[in-house]
Short mmCIF file of C-alpha atoms in Angstrom, two decimals:
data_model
loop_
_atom_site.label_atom_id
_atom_site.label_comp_id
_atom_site.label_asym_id
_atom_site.label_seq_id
_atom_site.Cartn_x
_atom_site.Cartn_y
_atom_site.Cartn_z
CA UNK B 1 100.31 122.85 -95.26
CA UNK B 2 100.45 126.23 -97.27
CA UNK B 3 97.62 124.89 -99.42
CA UNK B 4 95.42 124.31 -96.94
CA UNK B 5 96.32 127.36 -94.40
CA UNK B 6 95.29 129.47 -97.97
CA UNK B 7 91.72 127.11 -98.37
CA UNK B 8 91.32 128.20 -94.23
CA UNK B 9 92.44 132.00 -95.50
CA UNK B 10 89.66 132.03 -98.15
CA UNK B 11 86.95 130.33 -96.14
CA UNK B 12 87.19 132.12 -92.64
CA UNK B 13 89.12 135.93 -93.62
CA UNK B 14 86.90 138.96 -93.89
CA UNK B 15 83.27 137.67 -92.43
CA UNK B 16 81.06 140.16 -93.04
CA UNK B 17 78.74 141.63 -90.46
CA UNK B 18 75.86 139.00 -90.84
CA UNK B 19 78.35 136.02 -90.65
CA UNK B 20 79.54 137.66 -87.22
CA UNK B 21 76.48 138.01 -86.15
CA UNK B 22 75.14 134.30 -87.72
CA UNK B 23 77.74 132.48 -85.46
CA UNK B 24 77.45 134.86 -82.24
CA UNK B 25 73.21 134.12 -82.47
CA UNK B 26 73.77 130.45 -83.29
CA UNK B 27 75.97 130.04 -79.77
CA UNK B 28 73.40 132.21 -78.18
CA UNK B 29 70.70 130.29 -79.50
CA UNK B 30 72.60 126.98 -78.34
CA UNK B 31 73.57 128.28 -74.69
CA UNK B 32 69.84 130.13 -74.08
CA UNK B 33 68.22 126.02 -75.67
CA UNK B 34 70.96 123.74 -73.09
CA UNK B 35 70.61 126.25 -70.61
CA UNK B 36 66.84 126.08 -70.55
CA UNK B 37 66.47 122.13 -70.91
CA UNK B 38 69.42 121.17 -69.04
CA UNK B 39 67.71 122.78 -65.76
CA UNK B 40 63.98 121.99 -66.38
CA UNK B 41 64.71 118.60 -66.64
CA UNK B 42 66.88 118.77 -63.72
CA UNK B 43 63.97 120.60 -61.49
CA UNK B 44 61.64 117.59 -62.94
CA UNK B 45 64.26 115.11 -61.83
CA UNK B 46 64.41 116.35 -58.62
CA UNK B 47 60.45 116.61 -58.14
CA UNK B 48 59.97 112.89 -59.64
CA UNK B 49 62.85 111.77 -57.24
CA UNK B 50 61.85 113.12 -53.73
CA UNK B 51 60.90 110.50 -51.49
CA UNK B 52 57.46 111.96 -50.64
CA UNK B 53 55.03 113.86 -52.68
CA UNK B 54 53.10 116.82 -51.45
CA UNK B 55 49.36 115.84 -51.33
CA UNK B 56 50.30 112.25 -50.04
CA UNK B 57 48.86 110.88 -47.19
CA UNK B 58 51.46 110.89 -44.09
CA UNK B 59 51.18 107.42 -42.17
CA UNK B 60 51.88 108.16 -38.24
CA UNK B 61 53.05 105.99 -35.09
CA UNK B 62 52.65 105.98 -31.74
CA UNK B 63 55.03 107.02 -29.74
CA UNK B 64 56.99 104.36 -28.11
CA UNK B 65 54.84 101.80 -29.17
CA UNK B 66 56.07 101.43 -33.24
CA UNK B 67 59.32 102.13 -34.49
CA UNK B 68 59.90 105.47 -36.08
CA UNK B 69 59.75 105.12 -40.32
CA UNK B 70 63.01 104.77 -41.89
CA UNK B 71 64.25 108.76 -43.18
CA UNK B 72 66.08 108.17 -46.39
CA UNK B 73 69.85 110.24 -45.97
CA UNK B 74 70.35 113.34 -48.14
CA UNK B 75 73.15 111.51 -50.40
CA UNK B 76 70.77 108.55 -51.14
CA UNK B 77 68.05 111.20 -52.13
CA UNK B 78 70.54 113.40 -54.28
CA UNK B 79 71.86 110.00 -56.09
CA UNK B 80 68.53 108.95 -56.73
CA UNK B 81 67.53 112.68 -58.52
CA UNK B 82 70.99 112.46 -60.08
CA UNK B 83 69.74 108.92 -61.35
CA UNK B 84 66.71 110.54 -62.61
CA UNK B 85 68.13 113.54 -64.37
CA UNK B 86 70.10 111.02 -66.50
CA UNK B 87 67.39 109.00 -67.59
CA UNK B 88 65.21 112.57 -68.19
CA UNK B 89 68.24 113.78 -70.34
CA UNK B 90 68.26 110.31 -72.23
CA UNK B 91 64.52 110.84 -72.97
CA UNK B 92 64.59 113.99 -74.06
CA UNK B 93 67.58 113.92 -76.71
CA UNK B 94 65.24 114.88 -79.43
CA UNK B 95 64.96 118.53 -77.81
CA UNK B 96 68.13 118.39 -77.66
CA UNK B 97 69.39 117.34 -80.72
CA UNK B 98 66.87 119.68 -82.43
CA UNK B 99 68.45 122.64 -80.14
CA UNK B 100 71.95 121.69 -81.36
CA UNK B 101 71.03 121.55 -85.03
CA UNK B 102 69.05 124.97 -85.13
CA UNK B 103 71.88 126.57 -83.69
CA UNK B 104 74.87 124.60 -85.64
CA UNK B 105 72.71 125.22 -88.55
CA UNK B 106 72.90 129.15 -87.84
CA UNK B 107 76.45 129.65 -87.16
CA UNK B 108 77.54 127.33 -90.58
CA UNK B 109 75.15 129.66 -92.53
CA UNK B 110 78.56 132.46 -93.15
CA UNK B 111 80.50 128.90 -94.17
CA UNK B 112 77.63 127.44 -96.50
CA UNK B 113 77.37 130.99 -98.14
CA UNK B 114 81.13 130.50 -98.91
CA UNK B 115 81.08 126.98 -99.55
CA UNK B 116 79.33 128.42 -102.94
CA UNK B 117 81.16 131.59 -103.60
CA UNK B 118 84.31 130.91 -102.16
CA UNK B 119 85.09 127.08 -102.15
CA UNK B 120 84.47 126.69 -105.44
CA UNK B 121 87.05 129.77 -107.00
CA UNK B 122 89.41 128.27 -104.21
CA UNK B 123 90.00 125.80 -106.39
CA UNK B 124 90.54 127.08 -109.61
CA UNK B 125 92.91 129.95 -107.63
CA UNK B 126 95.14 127.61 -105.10
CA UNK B 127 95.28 124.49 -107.77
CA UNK B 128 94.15 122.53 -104.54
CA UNK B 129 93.68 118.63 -104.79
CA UNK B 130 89.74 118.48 -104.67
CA UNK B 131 89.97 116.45 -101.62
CA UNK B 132 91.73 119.17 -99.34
CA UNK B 133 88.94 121.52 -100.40
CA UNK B 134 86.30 119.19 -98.92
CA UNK B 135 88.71 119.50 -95.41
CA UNK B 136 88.09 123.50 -96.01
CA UNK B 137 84.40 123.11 -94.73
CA UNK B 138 83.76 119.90 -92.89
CA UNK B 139 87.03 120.81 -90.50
CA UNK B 140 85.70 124.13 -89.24
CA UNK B 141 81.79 122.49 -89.58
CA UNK B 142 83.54 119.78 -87.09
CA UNK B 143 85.28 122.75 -84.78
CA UNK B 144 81.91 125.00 -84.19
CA UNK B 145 80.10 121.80 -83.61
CA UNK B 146 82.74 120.73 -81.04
CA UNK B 147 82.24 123.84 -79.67
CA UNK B 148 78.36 123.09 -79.03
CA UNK B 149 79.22 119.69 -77.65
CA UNK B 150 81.61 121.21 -74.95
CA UNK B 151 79.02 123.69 -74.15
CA UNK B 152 76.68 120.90 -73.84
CA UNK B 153 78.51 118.67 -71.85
CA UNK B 154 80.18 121.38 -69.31
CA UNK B 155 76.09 122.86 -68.64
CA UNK B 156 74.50 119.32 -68.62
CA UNK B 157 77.39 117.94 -65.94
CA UNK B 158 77.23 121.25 -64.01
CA UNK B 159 73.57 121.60 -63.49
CA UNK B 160 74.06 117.39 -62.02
CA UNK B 161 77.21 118.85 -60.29
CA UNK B 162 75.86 122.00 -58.62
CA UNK B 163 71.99 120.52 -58.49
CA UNK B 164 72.30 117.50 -56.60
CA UNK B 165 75.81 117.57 -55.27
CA UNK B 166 76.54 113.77 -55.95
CA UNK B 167 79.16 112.57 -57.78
CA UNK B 168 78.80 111.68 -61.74
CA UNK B 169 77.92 108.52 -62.13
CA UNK B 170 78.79 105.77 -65.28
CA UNK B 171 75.07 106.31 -66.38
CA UNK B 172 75.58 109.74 -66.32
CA UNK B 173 78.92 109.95 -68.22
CA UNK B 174 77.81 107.07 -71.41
CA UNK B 175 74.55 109.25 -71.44
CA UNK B 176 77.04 112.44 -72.34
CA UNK B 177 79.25 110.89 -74.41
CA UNK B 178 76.59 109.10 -76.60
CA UNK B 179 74.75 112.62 -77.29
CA UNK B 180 77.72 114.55 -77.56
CA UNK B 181 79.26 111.86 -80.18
CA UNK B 182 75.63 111.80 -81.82
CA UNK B 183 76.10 115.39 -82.47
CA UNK B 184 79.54 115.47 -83.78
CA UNK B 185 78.57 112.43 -86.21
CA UNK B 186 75.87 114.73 -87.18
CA UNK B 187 77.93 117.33 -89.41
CA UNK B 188 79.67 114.66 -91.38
CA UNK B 189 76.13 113.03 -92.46
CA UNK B 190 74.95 116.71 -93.23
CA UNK B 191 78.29 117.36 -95.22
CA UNK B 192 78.10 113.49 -97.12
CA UNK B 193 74.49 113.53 -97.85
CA UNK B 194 75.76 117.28 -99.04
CA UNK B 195 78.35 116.71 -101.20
CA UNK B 196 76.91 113.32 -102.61
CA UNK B 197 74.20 114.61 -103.65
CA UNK B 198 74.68 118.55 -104.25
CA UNK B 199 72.30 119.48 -102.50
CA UNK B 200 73.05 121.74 -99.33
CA UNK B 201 69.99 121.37 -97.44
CA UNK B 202 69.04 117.97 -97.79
CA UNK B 203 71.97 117.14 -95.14
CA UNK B 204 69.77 119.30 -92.59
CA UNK B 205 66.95 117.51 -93.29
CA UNK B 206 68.20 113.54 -93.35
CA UNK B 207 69.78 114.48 -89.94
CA UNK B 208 66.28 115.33 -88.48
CA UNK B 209 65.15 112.45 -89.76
CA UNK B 210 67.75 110.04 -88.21
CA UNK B 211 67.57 111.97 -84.65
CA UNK B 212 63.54 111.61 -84.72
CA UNK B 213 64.21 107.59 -85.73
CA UNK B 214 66.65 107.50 -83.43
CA UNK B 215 64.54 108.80 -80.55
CA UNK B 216 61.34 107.07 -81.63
CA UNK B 217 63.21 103.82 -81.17
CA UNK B 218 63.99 104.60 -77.20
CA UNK B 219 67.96 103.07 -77.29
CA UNK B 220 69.38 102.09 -74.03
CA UNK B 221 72.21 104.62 -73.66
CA UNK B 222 75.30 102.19 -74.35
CA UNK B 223 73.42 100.78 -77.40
CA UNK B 224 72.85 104.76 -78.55
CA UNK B 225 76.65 105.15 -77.66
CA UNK B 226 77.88 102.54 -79.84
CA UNK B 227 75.71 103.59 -82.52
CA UNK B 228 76.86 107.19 -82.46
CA UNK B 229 79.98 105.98 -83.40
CA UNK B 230 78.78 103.77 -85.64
CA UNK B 231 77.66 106.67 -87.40
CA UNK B 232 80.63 108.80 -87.24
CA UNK B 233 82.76 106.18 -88.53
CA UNK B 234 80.04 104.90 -91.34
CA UNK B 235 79.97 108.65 -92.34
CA UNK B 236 83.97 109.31 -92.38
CA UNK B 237 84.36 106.02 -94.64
CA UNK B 238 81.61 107.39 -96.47
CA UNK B 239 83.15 110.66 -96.96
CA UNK B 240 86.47 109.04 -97.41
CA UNK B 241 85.27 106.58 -100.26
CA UNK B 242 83.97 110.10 -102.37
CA UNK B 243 87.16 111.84 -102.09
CA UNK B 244 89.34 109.00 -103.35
CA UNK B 245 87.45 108.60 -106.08
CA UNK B 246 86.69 112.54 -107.13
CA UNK B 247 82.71 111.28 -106.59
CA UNK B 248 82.06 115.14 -104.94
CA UNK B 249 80.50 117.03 -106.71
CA UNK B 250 80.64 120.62 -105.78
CA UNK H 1 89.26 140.04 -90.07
CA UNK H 2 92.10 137.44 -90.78
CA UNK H 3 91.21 133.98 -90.59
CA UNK H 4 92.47 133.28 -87.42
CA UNK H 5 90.93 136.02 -85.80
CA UNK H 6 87.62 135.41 -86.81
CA UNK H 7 88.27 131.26 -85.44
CA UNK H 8 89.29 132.96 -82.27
CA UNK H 9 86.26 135.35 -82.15
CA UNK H 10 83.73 131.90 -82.72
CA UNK H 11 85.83 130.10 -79.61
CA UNK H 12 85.75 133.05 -77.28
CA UNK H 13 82.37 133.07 -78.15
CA UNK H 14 81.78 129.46 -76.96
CA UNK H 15 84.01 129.57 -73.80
CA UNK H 16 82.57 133.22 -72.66
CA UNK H 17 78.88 131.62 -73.43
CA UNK H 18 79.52 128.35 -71.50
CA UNK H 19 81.28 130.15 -68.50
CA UNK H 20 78.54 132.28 -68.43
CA UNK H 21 76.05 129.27 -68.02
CA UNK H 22 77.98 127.45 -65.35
CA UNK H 23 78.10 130.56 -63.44
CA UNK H 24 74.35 131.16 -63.85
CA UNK H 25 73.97 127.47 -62.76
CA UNK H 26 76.32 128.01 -60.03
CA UNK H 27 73.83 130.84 -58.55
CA UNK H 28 71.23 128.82 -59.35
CA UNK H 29 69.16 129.97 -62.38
CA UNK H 30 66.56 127.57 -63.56
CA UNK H 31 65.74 127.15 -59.75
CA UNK H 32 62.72 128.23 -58.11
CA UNK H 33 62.86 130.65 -54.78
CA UNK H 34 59.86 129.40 -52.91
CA UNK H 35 59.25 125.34 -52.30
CA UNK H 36 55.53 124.81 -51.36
CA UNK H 37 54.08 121.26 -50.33
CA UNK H 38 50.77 120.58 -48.60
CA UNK H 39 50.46 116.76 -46.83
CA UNK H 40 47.73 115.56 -45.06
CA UNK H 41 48.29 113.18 -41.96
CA UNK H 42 46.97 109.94 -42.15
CA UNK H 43 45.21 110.37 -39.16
CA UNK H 44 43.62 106.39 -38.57
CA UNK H 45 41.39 105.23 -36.04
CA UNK H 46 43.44 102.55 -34.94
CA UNK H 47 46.53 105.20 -34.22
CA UNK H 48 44.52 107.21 -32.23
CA UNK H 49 42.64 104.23 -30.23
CA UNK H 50 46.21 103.04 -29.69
CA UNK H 51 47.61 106.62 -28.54
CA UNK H 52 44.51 107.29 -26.38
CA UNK H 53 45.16 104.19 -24.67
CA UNK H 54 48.99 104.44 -24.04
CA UNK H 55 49.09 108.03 -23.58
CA UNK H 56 51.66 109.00 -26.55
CA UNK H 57 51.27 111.11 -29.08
CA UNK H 58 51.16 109.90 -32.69
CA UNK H 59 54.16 110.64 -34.61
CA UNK H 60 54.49 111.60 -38.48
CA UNK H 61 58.02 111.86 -39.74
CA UNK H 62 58.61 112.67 -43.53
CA UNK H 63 61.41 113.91 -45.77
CA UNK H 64 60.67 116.49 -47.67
CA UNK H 65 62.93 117.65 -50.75
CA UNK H 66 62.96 119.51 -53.48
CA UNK H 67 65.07 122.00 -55.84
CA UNK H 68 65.66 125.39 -53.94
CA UNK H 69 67.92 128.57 -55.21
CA UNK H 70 70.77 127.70 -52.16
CA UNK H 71 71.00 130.57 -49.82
CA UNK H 72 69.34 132.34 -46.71
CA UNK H 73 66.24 130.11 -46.24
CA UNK H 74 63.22 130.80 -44.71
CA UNK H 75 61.55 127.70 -43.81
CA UNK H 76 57.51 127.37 -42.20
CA UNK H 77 55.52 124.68 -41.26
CA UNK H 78 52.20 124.83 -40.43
CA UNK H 79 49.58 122.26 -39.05
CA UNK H 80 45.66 122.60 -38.70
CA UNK H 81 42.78 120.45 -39.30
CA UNK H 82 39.67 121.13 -41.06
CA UNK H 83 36.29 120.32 -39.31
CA UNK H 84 32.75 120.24 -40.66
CA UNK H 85 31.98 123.56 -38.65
CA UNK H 86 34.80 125.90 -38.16
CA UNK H 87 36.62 125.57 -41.55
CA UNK H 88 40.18 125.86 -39.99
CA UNK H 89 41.29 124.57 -36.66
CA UNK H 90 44.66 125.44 -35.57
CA UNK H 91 46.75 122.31 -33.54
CA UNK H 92 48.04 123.90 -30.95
CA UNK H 93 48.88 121.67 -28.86
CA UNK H 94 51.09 120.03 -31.35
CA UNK H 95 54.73 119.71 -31.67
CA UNK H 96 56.79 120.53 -35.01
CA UNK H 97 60.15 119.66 -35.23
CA UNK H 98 62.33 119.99 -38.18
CA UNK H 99 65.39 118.98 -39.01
CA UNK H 100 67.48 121.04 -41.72
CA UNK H 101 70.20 118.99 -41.73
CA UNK H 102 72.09 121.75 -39.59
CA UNK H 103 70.17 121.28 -36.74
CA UNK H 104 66.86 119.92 -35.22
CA UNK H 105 64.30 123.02 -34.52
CA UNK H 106 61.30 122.41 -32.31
CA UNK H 107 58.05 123.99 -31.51
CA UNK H 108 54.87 123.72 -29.58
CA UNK H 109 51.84 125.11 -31.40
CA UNK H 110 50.54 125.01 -34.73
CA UNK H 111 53.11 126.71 -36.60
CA UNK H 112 56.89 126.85 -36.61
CA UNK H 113 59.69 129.40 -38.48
CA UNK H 114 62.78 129.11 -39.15
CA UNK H 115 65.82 130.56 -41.09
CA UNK H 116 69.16 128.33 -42.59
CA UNK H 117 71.55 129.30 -45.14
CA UNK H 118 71.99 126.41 -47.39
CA UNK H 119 75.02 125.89 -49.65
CA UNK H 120 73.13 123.33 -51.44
CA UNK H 121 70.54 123.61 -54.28
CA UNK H 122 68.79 120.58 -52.70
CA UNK H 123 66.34 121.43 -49.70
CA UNK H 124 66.25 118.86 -47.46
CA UNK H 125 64.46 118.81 -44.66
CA UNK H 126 62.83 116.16 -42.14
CA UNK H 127 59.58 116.96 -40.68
CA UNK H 128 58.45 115.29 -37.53
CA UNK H 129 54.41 116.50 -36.27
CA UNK H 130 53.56 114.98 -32.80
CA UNK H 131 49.66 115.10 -32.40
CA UNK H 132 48.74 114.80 -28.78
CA UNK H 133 46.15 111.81 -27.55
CA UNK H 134 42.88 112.62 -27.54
CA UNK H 135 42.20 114.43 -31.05
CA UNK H 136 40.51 111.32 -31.97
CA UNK H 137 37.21 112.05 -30.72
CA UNK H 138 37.13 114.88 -33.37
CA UNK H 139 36.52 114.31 -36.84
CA UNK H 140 38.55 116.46 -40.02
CA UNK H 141 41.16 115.73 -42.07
CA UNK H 142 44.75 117.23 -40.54
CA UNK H 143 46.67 119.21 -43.27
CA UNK H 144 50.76 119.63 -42.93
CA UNK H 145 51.75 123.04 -45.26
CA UNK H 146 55.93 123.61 -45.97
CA UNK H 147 56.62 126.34 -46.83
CA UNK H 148 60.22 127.30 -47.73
CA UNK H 149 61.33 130.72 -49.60
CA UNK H 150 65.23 131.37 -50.79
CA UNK H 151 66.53 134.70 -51.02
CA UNK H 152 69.50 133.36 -52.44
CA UNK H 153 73.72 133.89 -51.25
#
């Protein structure tokens, strides 16, 4: 435990003013992107959803002579929108994947910077086992990218929440949990494909390739679900396989 | 900065920036302030050969919905028919009613007002036009405007 608290010590003390400022514009860059999407697709949602378009032509009766047209309720209206905002949200993961990697990819800058001039001293200072120097980075990589998932998750439901006043739905719920999975998965591909093959940007780049893939191939949402953590567990074996056998090469 | 300090710095960070966009939700960012529709009634032959004949109006009911910043509402509907001569002809002898969900509001005449505070970012409103018999001898299409603006809580 002392080991690692002094790995945390020499990857996280003394940021300097541009790593402050890295992970403050990253989470601003996140919140501004969610904040954005989550409520244009909501306002689409709710526009796609109404029962009647404007322009449309308005069919009449005559007074007590037809029976009045049936007047959808407000709740069945609101469900239906809240319907629609999951399947818009579902649709547009790519914008929202990209979002969440431009702005993880800004706040690990001040850790990538160390993982070079840091990490690798750490190791010759602390003695540390190789493997609980690979923990140093992908833990807190893990944290800041929880931290975008929460942020995700707490503006996407609270837009439905607040927006259409009807309460969450399964749908709604396995469409959150496979896109916030998706993007936790996502740092531990960047940090394998990192570490296996020493180069630190090549992570960035296989993970925008497997999100457009992913979105190209139009998943139902439990399918995408399942695969997200087929992914984060493929990844952690992965990552697991090159630490027990000192494969990293950093 | 110790380590720990600059971990809590990065989770303040997240928690102030995601209660900030609840709250913005919450008083309805990302919403617009005015909802405008146009409709046009579907204003038949047959309708108005029936409602000549009986002596009742003909009826158009509609919901009309849409994303609103919640709040004091200002809510107008509007009904006139175009004609080959005079561009614009006012209904007046028609009746608007709407319903806001908080109460029915009725009219006589080609336009109607009202004002609702809505706690809800949904608008919802039913919109019931009652032409009177014996616009059928005139020809023009008959145009519905909505016309809702928010001025928010």
């Amino acid at each position: 435990v002392v080991a690692v608290r002094r790995v945390y010590t020499l990857a996280l003390s003394d940021p300097s003013f541009i790593e402050l400022l890295a992970i403050l514009v990253g989470v601003a860059s996140g919140f501004t992107g969610f904040l954005y999407i989550s409520t244009s697709l909501a306002y689409q949602a709710a526009v796609v959803a109404s029962p009647i378009k404007p322009f449309d032509k308005i069919p009449g009766y005559v007074l007590g002579f037809h029976q009045p047209i049936v007047v959808p309720s407000i709740s069945d209206v609101a469900a239906g929108a809240g319907a629609v905002y999951a399947k818009y949200v579902l649709r547009g993961e790519l914008s929202i994947w990209m979002i969440y990697l431009l702005s993880l990819s800004i706040s690990l800058y001040p850790l990538l910077s160390r993982f070079k001039s840091t990490m690798v001293p750490a190791m010759s200072i602390t003695g540390l086992p190789l493997s609980r120097v690979v923990w140093g980075l992908l833990v807190p990589a893990i944290a800041v990218s929880a931290g975008y998932v929460s942020m995700f998750i707490a503006l996407f439901t609270s837009v439905y929440l607040l927006y259409f006043n009807t309460p969450l739905t399964i749908e709604f719920a396995e469409c959150m949990a496979s896109l916030g999975v998706y993007m936790l998965a996502a740092p531990v591909v960047m940090y394998v494909a990192m570490v296996a093959t020493g180069r630190e940007y090549f992570g960035m780049v296989l993970v925008f390739l497997l999100s457009l893939a992913v979105d190209r191939a139009n998943i139902p949402v439990h399918h995408l679900l399942l695969l997200s953590l087929l992914l984060l567990a493929s990844s952690l074996l992965v990552l697991a396989i090159l630490v027990w056998r000192r494969w990293v090469s950093l | 900065l110790k380590a720990w300090v600059f971990s809590a710095i990065v989770a303040l960070s997240f928690i102030a920036f995601t209660t900030l966009g609840v709250y913005l939700v919450h008083i309805g960012y990302g919403m617009p302030s005015e909802f405008f529709a146009l409709y046009t009634l579907d204003y038949s032959p047959l309708l108005a050969g029936i409602s000549s004949q009986v002596g009742e109006p003909i009826v158009y009911e509609w919901l009309v919905t849409g994303l609103l910043k919640p709040g004091v509402t200002n809510i107008t509907v509007s009904v006139w028919r175009y004609t080959p001569g005079d561009l614009s002809e006012q209904l007046k002898e028609s009746t608007i009613q709407v319903d806001t969900g908080k109460g029915i509001v009725e009219a006589k005449g080609s336009s109607m007002s009202t004002v609702v505070y809505r706690d809800s970012s949904f608008l919802v409103i039913r919109v019931r036009i009652e032409i009177p018999p014996g616009f059928e001898s005139r020809i023009g299409l008959i145009h519905v405007s909505v016309d809702a603006v928010s001025y928010g809580r």
